[in-house]
Amino acid sequence: MSTAANAPGRPISVEADPAALGFDPTRLARVDEHFRRYVDDGRLAGWQTVVARRGQIVHASEYGMADEEAGLPVEADTRWRIYSMTKPITSVAALMLWERGALELTDPISRWLPAFAEPRVYLKGSSTAPLTMPSPEPIRVWHLLTHTAGLTYGFHHAHPVDELYRARGFEWGVPAGFDLAACVDAWAEMPLVHTPGTEWNYSHATDVLGRLVEVVSGQSLDTFLQTEILDPLGMTSTGFVSDDPSRTAALYALGPGRKRVRADAMGEPFLRPPTWLSGGGGMVSTAADYHRFVQMLARGGELDGVRLLGSRTVAYMGRNHLPGGQDLEQVGRPLFAEMPFHGVGFGLGVSVVLDPSAYRTLSSVGEMAWGGAASTAFWVDPVEEVTALFLTQLLPSSAHPIRSQMRSLVYQALVD
C-alpha cells in the first residue's frame, strides 16, 4: 500500500529502507552517480528516477535543469512529455471496455470505424503510384493493441507508405485543424504496410485505438481517461495539456554534431489544448503520477483499493501476442522503436521480455515495459517485483543507451 509520501497529488519520495527490500544502498547510489555525468557533460539537461520494490519506493531522485536556458531546476513535481508512454494508458482504457463486454479483441474495428471497412495492402511501387490489393484480413482490435494492424508512422522514413503519411501532413504532427476522427479517416484512406496480424510495425495504431475508445464509450478520449483512469488513480497532473506550463520541462533534441538543442516547436503543443487527442503520444505527466500507473500494473490492476483491471487481464496483457510467439526481431520491421528487438515480444500495449539472454540486458522473463520518444522509460518486473521509471526530455529516444544502462544500474544493486 502507498504511504503518505506516495499518496495521490503528493511529490514522489522514498518510502522504504532499500536494504530491507534487498538493495545495497551504496550500489543503488550508482544510478545517480552515473546519470549525473549525463548532465555534467551536457548530454541531458536534467532527469528524474523512481525505483520501487514490492510497491515501496527505495530510490527517488532528480538532477539538473528542467529548463536550462531559464535556469529552472528539475523538481519533484516537474511535468514531462511522456510521448509513447501514453500508449499503455490508452491500451488499459481499451482493455477496460473489453472487460465490460463492450468489444471483443477479435472484432473488426470497422464495426465502429467504418472508414476501415475495406483496407488495402501495399504490394509494390512508389509512394506516388503504389500497387495495392484488398486486405485478406480485416483490422481487428487486437491488431491495434499489438501494432500488427499494418499502420505506420510518417517519421519512420522506411517504406513508401511512410512517405504517403508525410505527404498528407503526418510526421511529427497532423494537418492543421484535424481532430482525432479526421486523422483516423485519413489513415484509413492510405494503404497498409502489411496484412494485419502478420508483422509488427510501430504505428498510429494506438491513436486509432483511442478513437475506438471514444466511439465505443460515447465519450471523448480525454474524458474517458480522466474519469476512468486518471481520477481513480489520483493522477492529478496527467493529461493532454500541462496543468502548469511554468513547471513543465523544456524539450531538447540532438542537433548537428550531436549537440543538444532546444526543440520548442515540438514541445509547445503540449502546453495548450490540442486540436487532436493522441492516445499514442500526447500526454504530459509527473513522476508521482506515472509511478501510480506503473504500480497499478505491478499489482495486477489495483492500487490503494481502486481496481481498474482484473489480475488475469493484466497477466494476459503481459503475454507475448506476436504471431507464432516470435520476438520483434523475427516479425518486427527494422525501424525506430522504444527498445531493442532481440528477445522481446509484444503484449497488449506493452513490450514483453521473452529471453533476457537474447535481450542482452539484465531483466526477467515477463517484464512489461515501454518508453517515449523523449528518452523516457518504465518497466515492471513481475519476478523481482521491481518497477523503475526514468524521465527526461531528449529526442530521439535512441540518442543514448539510457534504458539498458538504467536496468543494469538497478539490478546490480539488487543483492538479496
Coordinates of C-alpha atoms in Angstrom, one line a residue, residues 93 97 100 102-103 112 210-225 227-228:
A93 CA -8.7 2.0 -21.4
L97 CA -14.0 -1.8 -22.2
R100 CA -17.1 -4.9 -19.7
A102 CA -18.3 -3.6 -24.9
L103 CA -15.9 -5.1 -27.5
W112 CA -17.2 1.2 -35.1
G210 CA -8.0 5.9 -28.8
R211 CA -10.7 6.8 -31.3
L212 CA -12.2 3.3 -30.9
V213 CA -12.4 4.0 -27.1
E214 CA -14.3 7.3 -28.0
V215 CA -16.8 5.6 -30.2
V216 CA -17.4 2.5 -28.1
S217 CA -17.7 4.5 -24.8
G218 CA -19.6 7.5 -26.2
Q219 CA -17.1 9.9 -24.5
S220 CA -14.1 11.9 -25.8
L221 CA -10.8 10.1 -25.1
D222 CA -9.7 12.8 -22.6
T223 CA -12.9 12.5 -20.7
F224 CA -12.8 8.7 -20.6
L225 CA -9.2 8.6 -19.4
T227 CA -12.9 9.7 -15.3
E228 CA -12.0 6.0 -15.6

